[in-house]
PDB file of C-alpha atoms and ligand atoms in Angstrom:
ATOM      1  CA  MET A   1      -0.014   0.187  -0.087  1.00 38.00           C
ATOM      2  CA  LYS A   2       1.564   3.263  -1.047  1.00 39.00           C
ATOM      3  CA  SER A   3       1.391   6.086   1.818  1.00 41.00           C
ATOM      4  CA  PHE A   4      -0.105   9.681   1.280  1.00 42.00           C
ATOM      5  CA  ASN A   5       2.163  12.244   3.636  1.00 41.00           C
ATOM      6  CA  LYS A   6       1.605  15.677   2.025  1.00 39.00           C
ATOM      7  CA  ASP A   7       3.342  16.628   5.209  1.00 40.00           C
ATOM      8  CA  PRO A   8       5.762  14.627   6.139  1.00 37.00           C
ATOM      9  CA  THR A   9       5.553  15.864  10.246  1.00 38.00           C
ATOM     10  CA  ALA A  10       2.534  14.675  10.255  1.00 39.00           C
ATOM     11  CA  PRO A  11       1.548  11.892  12.714  1.00 37.00           C
ATOM     12  CA  ILE A  12       1.230   8.659  11.183  1.00 37.00           C
ATOM     13  CA  GLU A  13      -2.051   6.692  12.916  1.00 37.00           C
ATOM     14  CA  PRO A  14      -1.437   2.900  12.117  1.00 37.00           C
ATOM     15  CA  LYS A  15      -4.097   1.630   9.639  1.00 38.00           C
ATOM     16  CA  GLU A  16      -4.219  -1.735  10.593  1.00 39.00           C
ATOM     17  CA  ASN A  17      -7.131  -1.901  12.379  1.00 41.00           C
ATOM     18  CA  ASN A  18     -10.135   0.141  11.112  1.00 40.00           C
ATOM     19  CA  GLU A  19     -12.399  -1.018  13.834  1.00 40.00           C
ATOM     20  CA  LYS A  20     -14.302   2.177  14.540  1.00 38.00           C
ATOM     21  CA  THR A  21     -14.012   3.156  18.219  1.00 39.00           C
ATOM     22  CA  ALA A  22     -16.862   3.496  20.531  1.00 38.00           C
ATOM     23  CA  SER A  23     -16.890   7.199  20.473  1.00 39.00           C
ATOM     24  CA  GLU A  24     -16.607   7.620  16.903  1.00 38.00           C
ATOM     25  CA  ASN A  25     -19.657   5.497  16.093  1.00 38.00           C
ATOM     26  CA  ASP A  26     -21.155   7.627  18.867  1.00 38.00           C
ATOM     27  CA  GLN A  27     -20.637  10.945  17.232  1.00 38.00           C
ATOM     28  CA  PRO A  28     -21.746  10.546  13.221  1.00 39.00           C
ATOM     29  CA  VAL A  29     -24.807  12.574  14.125  1.00 40.00           C
ATOM     30  CA  ASN A  30     -24.207  14.749  11.358  1.00 44.00           C
ATOM     31  CA  SER A  31     -21.015  14.881   9.127  1.00 46.00           C
ATOM     32  CA  GLN A  32     -22.791  15.501   6.142  1.00 48.00           C
ATOM     33  CA  ALA A  33     -23.571  19.122   7.006  1.00 48.00           C
ATOM     34  CA  THR A  34     -20.118  19.744   7.280  1.00 53.00           C
ATOM     35  CA  GLY A  35     -18.876  17.912   4.234  1.00 56.00           C
ATOM     36  CA  LYS A  36     -16.747  15.175   5.884  1.00 92.00           C
ATOM     37  CA  VAL A  37     -18.812  12.552   3.846  1.00 95.00           C
ATOM     38  CA  VAL A  38     -17.697  11.522   0.747  1.00 97.00           C
ATOM     39  CA  TYR A  39     -19.584   9.199  -1.238  1.00 98.00           C
ATOM     40  CA  LEU A  40     -17.761   6.959  -3.602  1.00 98.00           C
ATOM     41  CA  THR A  41     -19.062   6.088  -6.631  1.00 98.00           C
ATOM     42  CA  PHE A  42     -17.993   3.200  -9.591  1.00 98.00           C
ATOM     43  CA  ASP A  43     -19.465   3.060 -13.078  1.00 98.00           C
ATOM     44  CA  ASP A  44     -18.634   0.751 -15.857  1.00 98.00           C
ATOM     45  CA  GLY A  45     -18.296  -2.667 -13.954  1.00 98.00           C
ATOM     46  CA  PRO A  46     -17.729  -5.181 -12.717  1.00 98.00           C
ATOM     47  CA  THR A  47     -14.942  -6.194 -14.621  1.00 98.00           C
ATOM     48  CA  SER A  48     -12.089  -8.299 -14.155  1.00 98.00           C
ATOM     49  CA  VAL A  49     -10.051  -5.815 -11.572  1.00 98.00           C
ATOM     50  CA  THR A  50     -13.582  -5.141  -9.700  1.00 98.00           C
ATOM     51  CA  LYS A  51     -12.094  -7.883  -6.512  1.00 98.00           C
ATOM     52  CA  ASN A  52      -8.773  -5.707  -6.202  1.00 98.00           C
ATOM     53  CA  ILE A  53     -11.255  -2.571  -6.012  1.00 98.00           C
ATOM     54  CA  LEU A  54     -13.275  -4.416  -3.144  1.00 98.00           C
ATOM     55  CA  ASP A  55      -9.880  -5.539  -1.373  1.00 98.00           C
ATOM     56  CA  THR A  56      -9.071  -1.626  -1.458  1.00 98.00           C
ATOM     57  CA  LEU A  57     -12.123  -0.711   0.028  1.00 98.00           C
ATOM     58  CA  SER A  58     -12.380  -3.376   2.827  1.00 98.00           C
ATOM     59  CA  GLN A  59      -8.602  -3.034   4.004  1.00 98.00           C
ATOM     60  CA  PHE A  60      -9.620   0.893   4.471  1.00 98.00           C
ATOM     61  CA  ASN A  61     -13.503  -0.222   5.581  1.00 98.00           C
ATOM     62  CA  ALA A  62     -14.800   2.409   2.824  1.00 98.00           C
ATOM     63  CA  LYS A  63     -18.149   1.724   1.280  1.00 98.00           C
ATOM     64  CA  ALA A  64     -18.935   2.755  -1.953  1.00 98.00           C
ATOM     65  CA  THR A  65     -21.645   2.454  -4.769  1.00 98.00           C
ATOM     66  CA  PHE A  66     -21.199   0.082  -7.942  1.00 98.00           C
ATOM     67  CA  PHE A  67     -23.448   1.382 -11.642  1.00 98.00           C
ATOM     68  CA  MET A  68     -22.967  -1.525 -13.422  1.00 98.00           C
ATOM     69  CA  LEU A  69     -23.519  -2.670 -16.906  1.00 98.00           C
ATOM     70  CA  GLU A  70     -26.401  -5.122 -17.240  1.00 98.00           C
ATOM     71  CA  PRO A  71     -23.938  -7.151 -20.187  1.00 98.00           C
ATOM     72  CA  ALA A  72     -20.960  -6.855 -17.835  1.00 98.00           C
ATOM     73  CA  MET A  73     -22.948  -8.347 -14.493  1.00 98.00           C
ATOM     74  CA  ARG A  74     -23.783 -11.185 -16.829  1.00 98.00           C
ATOM     75  CA  ASP A  75     -20.084 -11.946 -17.153  1.00 98.00           C
ATOM     76  CA  PHE A  76     -19.357 -11.757 -13.479  1.00 98.00           C
ATOM     77  CA  PRO A  77     -22.013 -12.818 -11.352  1.00 98.00           C
ATOM     78  CA  ASP A  78     -19.818 -13.741  -8.790  1.00 98.00           C
ATOM     79  CA  VAL A  79     -18.578 -10.152  -8.214  1.00 98.00           C
ATOM     80  CA  VAL A  80     -21.428  -8.281  -8.133  1.00 98.00           C
ATOM     81  CA  ASN A  81     -22.418 -11.342  -5.266  1.00 98.00           C
ATOM     82  CA  LYS A  82     -19.039 -10.409  -3.687  1.00 98.00           C
ATOM     83  CA  ILE A  83     -19.932  -6.466  -4.276  1.00 98.00           C
ATOM     84  CA  ILE A  84     -22.986  -6.940  -2.067  1.00 98.00           C
ATOM     85  CA  GLU A  85     -21.703  -9.017   0.316  1.00 98.00           C
ATOM     86  CA  ASP A  86     -18.907  -6.825   1.194  1.00 98.00           C
ATOM     87  CA  GLY A  87     -21.683  -4.559   2.397  1.00 98.00           C
ATOM     88  CA  HIS A  88     -21.183  -1.724  -0.645  1.00 98.00           C
ATOM     89  CA  ALA A  89     -24.320  -0.463  -2.206  1.00 98.00           C
ATOM     90  CA  VAL A  90     -25.516  -1.125  -5.882  1.00 98.00           C
ATOM     91  CA  GLY A  91     -27.272   0.095  -9.087  1.00 98.00           C
ATOM     92  CA  MET A  92     -27.851   0.277 -12.540  1.00 98.00           C
ATOM     93  CA  HIS A  93     -26.237   1.753 -15.687  1.00 98.00           C
ATOM     94  CA  GLY A  94     -28.200   0.443 -18.311  1.00 98.00           C
ATOM     95  CA  VAL A  95     -27.110  -2.285 -20.604  1.00 98.00           C
ATOM     96  CA  THR A  96     -25.611  -0.556 -23.785  1.00 98.00           C
ATOM     97  CA  HIS A  97     -23.538   2.473 -22.755  1.00 98.00           C
ATOM     98  CA  ASP A  98     -24.407   3.993 -26.146  1.00 98.00           C
ATOM     99  CA  LYS A  99     -25.915   7.644 -25.811  1.00 96.00           C
ATOM    100  CA  ASN A 100     -27.735   7.137 -29.448  1.00 97.00           C
ATOM    101  CA  GLN A 101     -29.536   3.476 -28.300  1.00 98.00           C
ATOM    102  CA  PHE A 102     -29.878   4.303 -24.565  1.00 98.00           C
ATOM    103  CA  TYR A 103     -31.481   8.075 -25.283  1.00 97.00           C
ATOM    104  CA  ASP A 104     -33.047   7.018 -28.091  1.00 97.00           C
ATOM    105  CA  SER A 105     -36.212   7.441 -26.582  1.00 98.00           C
ATOM    106  CA  GLU A 106     -37.442   8.075 -22.676  1.00 98.00           C
ATOM    107  CA  GLN A 107     -38.902   4.321 -23.381  1.00 98.00           C
ATOM    108  CA  SER A 108     -35.605   2.627 -24.557  1.00 98.00           C
ATOM    109  CA  ALA A 109     -33.699   4.774 -21.119  1.00 98.00           C
ATOM    110  CA  LEU A 110     -36.377   2.994 -18.911  1.00 98.00           C
ATOM    111  CA  GLU A 111     -36.442   0.062 -20.888  1.00 98.00           C
ATOM    112  CA  GLU A 112     -32.295  -0.154 -20.395  1.00 98.00           C
ATOM    113  CA  MET A 113     -32.830   0.485 -16.612  1.00 98.00           C
ATOM    114  CA  ILE A 114     -35.658  -2.754 -16.326  1.00 98.00           C
ATOM    115  CA  THR A 115     -33.610  -4.735 -17.177  1.00 98.00           C
ATOM    116  CA  ALA A 116     -30.567  -3.668 -15.467  1.00 98.00           C
ATOM    117  CA  GLN A 117     -32.660  -3.837 -12.587  1.00 98.00           C
ATOM    118  CA  GLU A 118     -34.088  -7.458 -13.387  1.00 98.00           C
ATOM    119  CA  THR A 119     -30.853  -9.114 -14.164  1.00 98.00           C
ATOM    120  CA  LEU A 120     -29.313  -7.697 -11.042  1.00 98.00           C
ATOM    121  CA  GLN A 121     -32.283  -9.393  -8.749  1.00 98.00           C
ATOM    122  CA  GLU A 122     -31.546 -12.203 -11.105  1.00 98.00           C
ATOM    123  CA  ILE A 123     -28.451 -12.510  -9.413  1.00 98.00           C
ATOM    124  CA  THR A 124     -28.254 -11.392  -6.491  1.00 98.00           C
ATOM    125  CA  GLY A 125     -32.060 -11.101  -5.425  1.00 98.00           C
ATOM    126  CA  VAL A 126     -31.261  -7.114  -4.348  1.00 98.00           C
ATOM    127  CA  HIS A 127     -34.190  -5.112  -6.229  1.00 98.00           C
ATOM    128  CA  SER A 128     -32.352  -1.529  -6.797  1.00 98.00           C
ATOM    129  CA  ASN A 129     -33.863   1.896  -7.771  1.00 98.00           C
ATOM    130  CA  LEU A 130     -30.497   3.623  -8.007  1.00 98.00           C
ATOM    131  CA  ILE A 131     -29.711   4.788 -11.516  1.00 98.00           C
ATOM    132  CA  ARG A 132     -26.914   6.828 -12.842  1.00 98.00           C
ATOM    133  CA  THR A 133     -27.438   7.189 -16.509  1.00 98.00           C
ATOM    134  CA  PRO A 134     -24.438   6.819 -19.462  1.00 97.00           C
ATOM    135  CA  TYR A 135     -22.409   9.836 -19.632  1.00 95.00           C
ATOM    136  CA  GLY A 136     -24.816  11.473 -17.095  1.00 94.00           C
ATOM    137  CA  SER A 137     -27.953  13.660 -16.918  1.00 92.00           C
ATOM    138  CA  ILE A 138     -26.922  16.703 -18.592  1.00 91.00           C
ATOM    139  CA  PRO A 139     -27.360  16.741 -21.652  1.00 89.00           C
ATOM    140  CA  TYR A 140     -29.538  13.818 -23.009  1.00 92.00           C
ATOM    141  CA  LEU A 141     -31.843  13.002 -20.503  1.00 93.00           C
ATOM    142  CA  THR A 142     -34.699  15.797 -20.786  1.00 92.00           C
ATOM    143  CA  GLU A 143     -36.958  16.153 -18.374  1.00 92.00           C
ATOM    144  CA  THR A 144     -39.410  14.102 -20.103  1.00 96.00           C
ATOM    145  CA  TYR A 145     -37.091  11.391 -19.909  1.00 97.00           C
ATOM    146  CA  ARG A 146     -36.748  12.112 -16.143  1.00 95.00           C
ATOM    147  CA  GLU A 147     -40.416  11.851 -15.557  1.00 96.00           C
ATOM    148  CA  VAL A 148     -40.931   8.417 -17.517  1.00 98.00           C
ATOM    149  CA  LEU A 149     -37.689   6.638 -14.928  1.00 97.00           C
ATOM    150  CA  ASP A 150     -39.136   9.040 -11.777  1.00 96.00           C
ATOM    151  CA  SER A 151     -42.427   7.694 -12.388  1.00 97.00           C
ATOM    152  CA  ASN A 152     -41.166   3.683 -12.586  1.00 98.00           C
ATOM    153  CA  GLY A 153     -39.386   4.556  -9.133  1.00 97.00           C
ATOM    154  CA  PHE A 154     -36.283   4.855 -10.404  1.00 98.00           C
ATOM    155  CA  HIS A 155     -33.826   7.367  -8.279  1.00 97.00           C
ATOM    156  CA  LEU A 156     -31.332   9.267 -10.824  1.00 97.00           C
ATOM    157  CA  TRP A 157     -26.974  10.213  -9.273  1.00 97.00           C
ATOM    158  CA  ASP A 158     -25.150  11.901 -10.498  1.00 96.00           C
ATOM    159  CA  TRP A 159     -21.722  13.429  -9.308  1.00 96.00           C
ATOM    160  CA  ASN A 160     -19.604  16.673  -8.462  1.00 95.00           C
ATOM    161  CA  VAL A 161     -16.860  15.610  -8.549  1.00 96.00           C
ATOM    162  CA  ASP A 162     -14.903  14.310 -11.809  1.00 96.00           C
ATOM    163  CA  SER A 163     -12.544  12.223 -11.031  1.00 97.00           C
ATOM    164  CA  SER A 164     -11.440  12.124 -14.957  1.00 97.00           C
ATOM    165  CA  ASP A 165      -9.513   8.533 -14.071  1.00 97.00           C
ATOM    166  CA  TRP A 166     -10.361   7.810 -17.656  1.00 94.00           C
ATOM    167  CA  SER A 167      -8.462  10.357 -19.087  1.00 95.00           C
ATOM    168  CA  LEU A 168      -5.805  11.161 -16.081  1.00 95.00           C
ATOM    169  CA  SER A 169      -2.774   8.674 -15.499  1.00 92.00           C
ATOM    170  CA  ASP A 170      -1.410   6.600 -13.121  1.00 92.00           C
ATOM    171  CA  ASP A 171      -2.545   8.454  -9.673  1.00 95.00           C
ATOM    172  CA  GLN A 172      -3.211  11.758 -11.286  1.00 97.00           C
ATOM    173  CA  TYR A 173      -6.605  11.540 -10.517  1.00 98.00           C
ATOM    174  CA  VAL A 174      -6.436  11.401  -6.556  1.00 98.00           C
ATOM    175  CA  ASP A 175      -4.916  14.416  -6.869  1.00 98.00           C
ATOM    176  CA  SER A 176      -8.323  15.984  -9.162  1.00 97.00           C
ATOM    177  CA  VAL A 177     -10.306  14.151  -6.335  1.00 98.00           C
ATOM    178  CA  VAL A 178      -8.457  15.507  -3.419  1.00 98.00           C
ATOM    179  CA  GLU A 179      -8.597  18.931  -4.664  1.00 97.00           C
ATOM    180  CA  GLN A 180     -11.978  18.946  -4.930  1.00 97.00           C
ATOM    181  CA  ILE A 181     -13.078  17.372  -1.973  1.00 96.00           C
ATOM    182  CA  GLU A 182     -11.401  20.124  -0.255  1.00 96.00           C
ATOM    183  CA  TYR A 183     -12.532  22.846  -2.545  1.00 95.00           C
ATOM    184  CA  LEU A 184     -16.864  21.330  -1.863  1.00 94.00           C
ATOM    185  CA  SER A 185     -15.852  20.021   2.136  1.00 94.00           C
ATOM    186  CA  SER A 186     -14.786  24.231   2.596  1.00 92.00           C
ATOM    187  CA  ALA A 187     -17.793  24.924   1.680  1.00 91.00           C
ATOM    188  CA  GLY A 188     -19.848  22.412   3.757  1.00 91.00           C
ATOM    189  CA  VAL A 189     -20.299  20.134   0.654  1.00 92.00           C
ATOM    190  CA  THR A 190     -20.495  16.427   0.302  1.00 94.00           C
ATOM    191  CA  SER A 191     -18.542  15.152  -2.691  1.00 96.00           C
ATOM    192  CA  ILE A 192     -20.286  12.725  -4.878  1.00 97.00           C
ATOM    193  CA  ILE A 193     -16.912  11.037  -6.734  1.00 98.00           C
ATOM    194  CA  LEU A 194     -17.482   9.490  -9.965  1.00 98.00           C
ATOM    195  CA  MET A 195     -14.327   6.799 -11.173  1.00 98.00           C
ATOM    196  CA  HIS A 196     -14.464   4.168 -13.397  1.00 98.00           C
ATOM    197  CA  ASP A 197     -14.411  -0.025 -12.151  1.00 98.00           C
ATOM    198  CA  GLN A 198     -10.187  -0.218 -14.172  1.00 98.00           C
ATOM    199  CA  ALA A 199      -7.838  -1.160 -13.415  1.00 97.00           C
ATOM    200  CA  GLU A 200      -5.824   1.844 -13.156  1.00 96.00           C
ATOM    201  CA  THR A 201      -7.997   3.416 -10.836  1.00 98.00           C
ATOM    202  CA  ALA A 202      -7.780   0.779  -9.087  1.00 98.00           C
ATOM    203  CA  ASN A 203      -4.176   0.612  -8.411  1.00 98.00           C
ATOM    204  CA  HIS A 204      -3.882   3.671  -7.087  1.00 98.00           C
ATOM    205  CA  LEU A 205      -7.513   3.987  -4.802  1.00 98.00           C
ATOM    206  CA  SER A 206      -5.577   3.290  -1.487  1.00 98.00           C
ATOM    207  CA  ILE A 207      -3.810   6.458  -2.282  1.00 98.00           C
ATOM    208  CA  LEU A 208      -7.296   8.052  -2.066  1.00 98.00           C
ATOM    209  CA  LEU A 209      -8.166   5.849   0.890  1.00 98.00           C
ATOM    210  CA  THR A 210      -5.194   7.207   2.667  1.00 98.00           C
ATOM    211  CA  TYR A 211      -5.841  10.390   2.396  1.00 98.00           C
ATOM    212  CA  LEU A 212      -9.754  10.225   2.860  1.00 98.00           C
ATOM    213  CA  SER A 213      -8.956   8.522   6.751  1.00 97.00           C
ATOM    214  CA  GLU A 214      -5.986  11.065   7.838  1.00 97.00           C
ATOM    215  CA  ASN A 215      -8.467  14.050   6.644  1.00 97.00           C
ATOM    216  CA  GLY A 216     -11.090  12.660   8.910  1.00 96.00           C
ATOM    217  CA  PHE A 217     -13.477  11.601   6.067  1.00 97.00           C
ATOM    218  CA  GLN A 218     -15.771   9.240   6.474  1.00 96.00           C
ATOM    219  CA  THR A 219     -16.666   7.556   3.335  1.00 98.00           C
ATOM    220  CA  LYS A 220     -20.870   6.650   3.263  1.00 97.00           C
ATOM    221  CA  LYS A 221     -22.918   4.219   0.232  1.00 97.00           C
ATOM    222  CA  ILE A 222     -25.725   5.872  -0.966  1.00 97.00           C
ATOM    223  CA  ASP A 223     -29.166   3.986   0.099  1.00 93.00           C
ATOM    224  CA  GLU A 224     -33.013   4.480  -1.620  1.00 92.00           C
ATOM    225  CA  ASN A 225     -33.376   6.945   1.270  1.00 90.00           C
ATOM    226  CA  THR A 226     -30.493   9.466   0.435  1.00 89.00           C
ATOM    227  CA  LYS A 227     -32.119  12.374  -2.098  1.00 90.00           C
ATOM    228  CA  PRO A 228     -30.652  12.483  -4.851  1.00 93.00           C
ATOM    229  CA  TYR A 229     -28.117  14.502  -6.077  1.00 91.00           C
ATOM    230  CA  ASN A 230     -28.710  15.845  -9.754  1.00 89.00           C
ATOM    231  CA  PHE A 231     -26.831  18.226 -12.249  1.00 86.00           C
ATOM    232  CA  ASN A 232     -29.672  20.305 -13.197  1.00 64.00           C
ATOM    233  CA  CYS A 233     -32.801  20.914 -10.452  1.00 54.00           C
ATOM    234  CA  TYR A 234     -35.491  20.522 -11.809  1.00 48.00           C
ATOM    235  CA  ASP A 235     -38.596  20.782  -9.640  1.00 43.00           C
ATOM    236  CA  ARG A 236     -38.395  17.172  -7.827  1.00 43.00           C
ATOM    237  CA  CYS A 237     -33.925  17.266  -7.428  1.00 48.00           C
ATOM    238  CA  HIS A 238     -32.504  18.491  -4.551  1.00 48.00           C
ATOM    239  CA  SER A 239     -28.732  18.846  -3.805  1.00 47.00           C
ATOM    240  CA  LEU A 240     -27.493  17.529  -0.978  1.00 47.00           C
ATOM    241  CA  ASN A 241     -26.859  20.863   0.400  1.00 44.00           C
ATOM    242  CA  PRO A 242     -28.607  23.178  -0.722  1.00 39.00           C
TER     243      PRO A 242
HETATM  244 ZN1  LIG B   1     -20.307   4.489 -17.907  1.00 77.90          ZN
END
């Protein structure tokens, strides 16, 4: 595990035992209001490297949310089950990941999410309503699309921290994420971090998690009762900290 020590004089806490102390558990109260909660999200999986991501998350007792593609779930059913066994949240990211096909009509978008939802349930027995649409909701997901997904019970999640892990090399995405988290945190805003289920991201995830741990951030998974964060606030959507 690489360590993340920007300040070599900073005290280093032992990381071997990630059990939270009772006092930490007793005071979760509203760390969300102070921006000390982050949501880690991984799109486009599962893949052959998801298990590495899960191992790293587990080392840090971190929780995440995986927005998965339907064909990938079929390819790696054991991994989908492992994600759930490890206590992470699962949601759907559609079937084709092709903007022309997914956004062809309200019906095509809805059908992709329902297909993915059914496959998830078939593999794991878990019914999820959490979705993230391919490339995020803007600009393709117009109001009528939102209404259709909403009326079918789906909870749409965008992000407010883009790791750019698909374009940055090595561990550069970590620096980018840290910079954005610090900015949002200073404004009291909870970070929802977009990452991808891929090797480069997995290889450097421990650096990000070390930073979060050493700076008092708590990772949370998205649950069905969390108010969704959307890029654009139409009348039904809410930012986490308006
Ligand atoms: Zn994607």
